[in-house]
């Protein structure tokens, strides 16, 4: 079954959580001293690794929750609260500072060839927020065909992120400090609204509340 609204909501959630424009300047700082071709290789490898991580959670995340005895409703509430905290960090620019510190620490500890794995793929791209959002979205795509559609959405989101990394230097120059601050806060507000909706759906599912009762 093809549900355009559900697919658009999933794409919006992933794009806002991944935050390609916000990751672009951090990617530049991680790859300082590398040539354009080397940056392209790092971006390609990091994006592919992150895609497979999110795809695995999209396909098997609900099964893992079942083994742990965690209901989808409970995870929607917990995941929604986590995404709301991430949106709070975005609005007050705390997430950007945390990501920059993660990047700086990794560069000093790991060789430059491992940047694509850590910290780019994990945790900067496929971090707790993106993984939580993917599992939450997976519960809304129960059938095999719908899971395939979700994988296409994840691939599209990752393609957008990959493009942002490839042209990171241009994005950074175009947005500037003010532009990044405005865009990050706007995306944070959108993510906050999506997070609240996850919590509402989780409460409805956990306590079996009819939709009419919440209206």
C-alpha atoms as a printed R data frame, in Angstrom:
    type eleno elety resid chain resno       x      y      z
1   ATOM     1    CA   UNK     A     1   0.000  0.000  0.000
2   ATOM     2    CA   UNK     A     2   1.303  3.412 -0.969
3   ATOM     3    CA   UNK     A     3   0.662  6.165  1.592
4   ATOM     4    CA   UNK     A     4   2.143  9.427  0.360
5   ATOM     5    CA   UNK     A     5   1.542 11.268  3.641
6   ATOM     6    CA   UNK     A     6   3.279  8.548  5.640
7   ATOM     7    CA   UNK     A     7   6.264  8.520  3.283
8   ATOM     8    CA   UNK     A     8   6.559 12.315  3.394
9   ATOM     9    CA   UNK     A     9   6.406 12.231  7.199
10  ATOM    10    CA   UNK     A    10   9.112  9.546  7.287
11  ATOM    11    CA   UNK     A    11  11.343 11.483  4.888
12  ATOM    12    CA   UNK     A    12  10.884 14.701  6.863
13  ATOM    13    CA   UNK     A    13  11.651 12.973 10.161
14  ATOM    14    CA   UNK     A    14  14.856 11.406  8.846
15  ATOM    15    CA   UNK     A    15  16.101 14.532  7.097
16  ATOM    16    CA   UNK     A    16  15.506 16.710 10.143
17  ATOM    17    CA   UNK     A    17  17.149 14.137 12.428
18  ATOM    18    CA   UNK     A    18  20.164 13.671 10.144
19  ATOM    19    CA   UNK     A    19  20.485 17.456  9.672
20  ATOM    20    CA   UNK     A    20  22.660 17.496  6.480
21  ATOM    21    CA   UNK     A    21  23.342 21.284  6.514
22  ATOM    22    CA   UNK     A    22  24.422 21.134 10.168
23  ATOM    23    CA   UNK     A    23  26.724 18.191  9.524
24  ATOM    24    CA   UNK     A    24  28.468 19.846  6.556
25  ATOM    25    CA   UNK     A    25  30.792 22.184  8.534
26  ATOM    26    CA   UNK     A    26  31.628 19.383 10.991
27  ATOM    27    CA   UNK     A    27  32.558 17.149  8.050
28  ATOM    28    CA   UNK     A    28  34.889 19.885  6.815
29  ATOM    29    CA   UNK     A    29  36.622 20.058 10.189
30  ATOM    30    CA   UNK     A    30  36.996 16.270 10.285
31  ATOM    31    CA   UNK     A    31  38.549 16.109  6.827
32  ATOM    32    CA   UNK     A    32  40.813 19.151  7.032
33  ATOM    33    CA   UNK     A    33  43.968 18.574  5.000
34  ATOM    34    CA   UNK     A    34  42.333 15.985  2.728
35  ATOM    35    CA   UNK     A    35  41.989 16.466 -1.022
36  ATOM    36    CA   UNK     A    36  38.581 16.727 -2.711
37  ATOM    37    CA   UNK     A    37  38.870 13.119 -3.913
38  ATOM    38    CA   UNK     A    38  39.738 11.869 -0.424
39  ATOM    39    CA   UNK     A    39  36.792 13.777  1.044
40  ATOM    40    CA   UNK     A    40  34.555 12.166 -1.572
41  ATOM    41    CA   UNK     A    41  35.786  8.717 -0.522
42  ATOM    42    CA   UNK     A    42  35.195  9.463  3.169
43  ATOM    43    CA   UNK     A    43  31.695 10.804  2.438
44  ATOM    44    CA   UNK     A    44  30.855  7.760  0.291
45  ATOM    45    CA   UNK     A    45  32.045  5.222  2.832
46  ATOM    46    CA   UNK     A    46  30.477  6.989  5.801
47  ATOM    47    CA   UNK     A    47  27.104  7.378  4.066
48  ATOM    48    CA   UNK     A    48  27.028  3.716  2.977
49  ATOM    49    CA   UNK     A    49  27.908  2.445  6.449
50  ATOM    50    CA   UNK     A    50  25.262  4.674  8.038
51  ATOM    51    CA   UNK     A    51  22.669  3.504  5.478
52  ATOM    52    CA   UNK     A    52  23.239 -0.159  6.298
53  ATOM    53    CA   UNK     A    53  23.064  0.568 10.028
54  ATOM    54    CA   UNK     A    54  19.734  2.394  9.714
55  ATOM    55    CA   UNK     A    55  18.399 -0.189  7.248
56  ATOM    56    CA   UNK     A    56  19.163 -2.960  9.749
57  ATOM    57    CA   UNK     A    57  17.250 -1.158 12.494
58  ATOM    58    CA   UNK     A    58  14.386 -0.433 10.081
59  ATOM    59    CA   UNK     A    59  14.062 -4.139  9.231
60  ATOM    60    CA   UNK     A    60  14.823 -5.768 12.581
61  ATOM    61    CA   UNK     A    61  14.323 -3.019 15.164
62  ATOM    62    CA   UNK     A    62  10.817 -4.069 16.162
63  ATOM    63    CA   UNK     A    63  11.987 -7.703 16.420
64  ATOM    64    CA   UNK     A    64  14.732 -6.653 18.804
65  ATOM    65    CA   UNK     A    65  12.183 -4.740 20.883
66  ATOM    66    CA   UNK     A    66   9.979 -7.840 20.958
67  ATOM    67    CA   UNK     A    67  12.823 -9.974 22.278
68  ATOM    68    CA   UNK     A    68  13.413 -7.406 25.012
69  ATOM    69    CA   UNK     A    69   9.719 -7.299 25.883
70  ATOM    70    CA   UNK     A    70   9.359 -3.636 24.922
71  ATOM    71    CA   UNK     A    71   6.082 -2.628 23.283
72  ATOM    72    CA   UNK     A    72   6.001 -0.333 20.262
73  ATOM    73    CA   UNK     A    73   3.899  2.113 22.268
74  ATOM    74    CA   UNK     A    74   6.502  2.344 25.014
75  ATOM    75    CA   UNK     A    75   9.304  2.780 22.505
76  ATOM    76    CA   UNK     A    76   7.361  5.494 20.673
77  ATOM    77    CA   UNK     A    77   7.040  7.412 23.937
78  ATOM    78    CA   UNK     A    78  10.732  6.958 24.808
79  ATOM    79    CA   UNK     A    79  11.879  7.666 21.256
80  ATOM    80    CA   UNK     A    80   9.648 10.713 21.011
81  ATOM    81    CA   UNK     A    81  11.100 12.107 24.233
82  ATOM    82    CA   UNK     A    82  14.631 11.483 22.934
83  ATOM    83    CA   UNK     A    83  13.868 13.230 19.650
84  ATOM    84    CA   UNK     A    84  12.307 16.102 21.602
85  ATOM    85    CA   UNK     A    85  15.539 16.477 23.590
86  ATOM    86    CA   UNK     A    86  17.498 16.533 20.329
87  ATOM    87    CA   UNK     A    87  15.173 19.241 19.001
88  ATOM    88    CA   UNK     A    88  15.750 21.185 22.235
89  ATOM    89    CA   UNK     A    89  19.505 20.948 21.644
90  ATOM    90    CA   UNK     A    90  19.068 22.095 18.048
91  ATOM    91    CA   UNK     A    91  16.984 25.123 19.015
92  ATOM    92    CA   UNK     A    92  19.519 26.213 21.643
93  ATOM    93    CA   UNK     A    93  22.548 25.161 19.524
94  ATOM    94    CA   UNK     A    94  23.788 22.585 22.025
95  ATOM    95    CA   UNK     A    95  23.721 19.694 19.541
96  ATOM    96    CA   UNK     A    96  26.135 21.424 17.185
97  ATOM    97    CA   UNK     A    97  28.608 22.032 20.003
98  ATOM    98    CA   UNK     A    98  28.389 18.389 21.127
99  ATOM    99    CA   UNK     A    99  28.965 17.108 17.584
100 ATOM   100    CA   UNK     A   100  31.951 19.382 17.123
101 ATOM   101    CA   UNK     A   101  33.516 18.107 20.367
102 ATOM   102    CA   UNK     A   102  32.924 14.504 19.224
103 ATOM   103    CA   UNK     A   103  34.666 15.235 15.953
104 ATOM   104    CA   UNK     A   104  37.633 16.911 17.564
105 ATOM   105    CA   UNK     A   105  38.159 14.032 20.003
106 ATOM   106    CA   UNK     A   106  37.994 11.437 17.234
107 ATOM   107    CA   UNK     A   107  40.581 13.170 15.059
108 ATOM   108    CA   UNK     A   108  43.150 13.089 17.850
109 ATOM   109    CA   UNK     A   109  42.562  9.422 18.712
110 ATOM   110    CA   UNK     A   110  41.977  7.685 15.384
111 ATOM   111    CA   UNK     A   111  43.833  7.657 12.136
112 ATOM   112    CA   UNK     A   112  42.329  9.779  9.390
113 ATOM   113    CA   UNK     A   113  41.400  6.739  7.279
114 ATOM   114    CA   UNK     A   114  38.960  5.590  9.982
115 ATOM   115    CA   UNK     A   115  37.023  8.866 10.048
116 ATOM   116    CA   UNK     A   116  34.345  7.440  7.749
117 ATOM   117    CA   UNK     A   117  33.471  4.805 10.356
118 ATOM   118    CA   UNK     A   118  34.004  6.827 13.501
119 ATOM   119    CA   UNK     A   119  32.843  9.461 14.103
120 ATOM   120    CA   UNK     A   120  31.160 10.117 10.717
121 ATOM   121    CA   UNK     A   121  28.951  7.034 10.300
122 ATOM   122    CA   UNK     A   122  28.749  6.478 14.056
123 ATOM   123    CA   UNK     A   123  27.636  8.532 15.890
124 ATOM   124    CA   UNK     A   124  27.379 11.692 13.766
125 ATOM   125    CA   UNK     A   125  25.091 10.238 11.054
126 ATOM   126    CA   UNK     A   126  23.565  7.061 12.518
127 ATOM   127    CA   UNK     A   127  23.384  8.381 16.054
128 ATOM   128    CA   UNK     A   128  20.841  7.612 18.794
129 ATOM   129    CA   UNK     A   129  18.318 10.061 17.348
130 ATOM   130    CA   UNK     A   130  18.458  8.652 13.814
131 ATOM   131    CA   UNK     A   131  18.342  5.057 15.058
132 ATOM   132    CA   UNK     A   132  15.372  5.800 17.341
133 ATOM   133    CA   UNK     A   133  13.549  7.593 14.532
134 ATOM   134    CA   UNK     A   134  14.194  4.666 12.170
135 ATOM   135    CA   UNK     A   135  12.800  2.092 14.604
136 ATOM   136    CA   UNK     A   136   9.784  4.301 15.273
137 ATOM   137    CA   UNK     A   137   9.138  4.679 11.558
138 ATOM   138    CA   UNK     A   138   9.591  0.947 11.025
139 ATOM   139    CA   UNK     A   139   6.603  0.261 13.268
140 ATOM   140    CA   UNK     A   140   4.477  2.330 10.878
141 ATOM   141    CA   UNK     A   141   5.558  0.213  7.892
142 ATOM   142    CA   UNK     A   142   4.559 -3.351  8.936
143 ATOM   143    CA   UNK     A   143   4.266 -5.178  5.595
144 ATOM   144    CA   UNK     A   144   7.166 -6.290  3.383
145 ATOM   145    CA   UNK     A   145   6.233 -3.844  0.624
146 ATOM   146    CA   UNK     A   146   6.002 -0.977  3.107
147 ATOM   147    CA   UNK     A   147   9.405 -1.873  4.575
148 ATOM   148    CA   UNK     A   148  10.841 -1.684  1.052
149 ATOM   149    CA   UNK     A   149   9.321  1.792  0.748
150 ATOM   150    CA   UNK     A   150  10.919  2.752  4.060
151 ATOM   151    CA   UNK     A   151  14.307  1.541  2.803
152 ATOM   152    CA   UNK     A   152  13.843  3.733 -0.275
153 ATOM   153    CA   UNK     A   153  13.095  6.699  2.030
154 ATOM   154    CA   UNK     A   154  16.230  5.956  4.073
155 ATOM   155    CA   UNK     A   155  18.261  5.722  0.851
156 ATOM   156    CA   UNK     A   156  16.848  9.056 -0.350
157 ATOM   157    CA   UNK     A   157  17.682 10.688  2.980
158 ATOM   158    CA   UNK     A   158  21.198  9.291  2.886
159 ATOM   159    CA   UNK     A   159  21.625 10.452 -0.711
160 ATOM   160    CA   UNK     A   160  20.686 13.985  0.371
161 ATOM   161    CA   UNK     A   161  23.158 13.765  3.240
162 ATOM   162    CA   UNK     A   162  25.882 12.454  0.922
163 ATOM   163    CA   UNK     A   163  25.272 15.362 -1.469
164 ATOM   164    CA   UNK     A   164  25.543 17.797  1.437
165 ATOM   165    CA   UNK     A   165  28.886 16.282  2.446
166 ATOM   166    CA   UNK     A   166  30.233 16.428 -1.105
167 ATOM   167    CA   UNK     A   167  29.395 20.126 -1.417
168 ATOM   168    CA   UNK     A   168  30.033 20.862  2.273
169 ATOM   169    CA   UNK     A   169  32.421 23.715  1.527
170 ATOM   170    CA   UNK     A   170  29.848 25.475 -0.658
171 ATOM   171    CA   UNK     A   171  27.044 24.987  1.883
172 ATOM   172    CA   UNK     A   172  29.224 26.384  4.657
173 ATOM   173    CA   UNK     A   173  30.097 29.474  2.619
174 ATOM   174    CA   UNK     A   174  26.490 29.986  1.492
175 ATOM   175    CA   UNK     A   175  24.822 29.673  4.900
176 ATOM   176    CA   UNK     A   176  27.427 31.335  7.060
177 ATOM   177    CA   UNK     A   177  27.088 31.466 10.835
178 ATOM   178    CA   UNK     A   178  23.725 33.287 10.792
179 ATOM   179    CA   UNK     A   179  22.205 31.045  8.141
180 ATOM   180    CA   UNK     A   180  23.218 27.882  9.981
181 ATOM   181    CA   UNK     A   181  21.770 29.201 13.237
182 ATOM   182    CA   UNK     A   182  18.422 30.075 11.615
183 ATOM   183    CA   UNK     A   183  18.156 26.772  9.729
184 ATOM   184    CA   UNK     A   184  19.103 24.690 12.764
185 ATOM   185    CA   UNK     A   185  16.459 26.369 14.942
186 ATOM   186    CA   UNK     A   186  13.796 25.986 12.245
187 ATOM   187    CA   UNK     A   187  14.555 22.290 11.858
188 ATOM   188    CA   UNK     A   188  14.546 21.950 15.646
189 ATOM   189    CA   UNK     A   189  10.999 23.298 15.887
190 ATOM   190    CA   UNK     A   190   9.843 20.884 13.170
191 ATOM   191    CA   UNK     A   191  11.521 17.953 14.922
192 ATOM   192    CA   UNK     A   192   9.904 18.970 18.230
193 ATOM   193    CA   UNK     A   193   6.453 18.800 16.626
194 ATOM   194    CA   UNK     A   194   7.226 15.387 15.115
195 ATOM   195    CA   UNK     A   195   8.539 14.168 18.491
196 ATOM   196    CA   UNK     A   196   5.343 15.232 20.267
197 ATOM   197    CA   UNK     A   197   3.333 13.347 17.637
198 ATOM   198    CA   UNK     A   198   5.398 10.208 18.336
199 ATOM   199    CA   UNK     A   199   4.628 10.554 22.060
200 ATOM   200    CA   UNK     A   200   0.904 11.041 21.376
201 ATOM   201    CA   UNK     A   201   0.843  7.958 19.135
202 ATOM   202    CA   UNK     A   202   2.774  6.012 21.775
203 ATOM   203    CA   UNK     A   203   0.338  6.940 24.565
204 ATOM   204    CA   UNK     A   204  -2.571  6.029 22.298
205 ATOM   205    CA   UNK     A   205  -0.986  2.656 21.490
206 ATOM   206    CA   UNK     A   206   0.199  1.804 25.014
207 ATOM   207    CA   UNK     A   207  -3.114  2.630 26.694
208 ATOM   208    CA   UNK     A   208  -5.304  1.669 23.713
209 ATOM   209    CA   UNK     A   209  -6.948  5.085 23.584
210 ATOM   210    CA   UNK     A   210  -9.255  5.650 20.600
211 ATOM   211    CA   UNK     A   211  -8.306  8.483 18.252
212 ATOM   212    CA   UNK     A   212 -11.557 10.304 18.993
213 ATOM   213    CA   UNK     A   213 -10.673 10.542 22.692
214 ATOM   214    CA   UNK     A   214  -7.595 12.615 21.871
215 ATOM   215    CA   UNK     A   215  -9.350 15.064 19.596
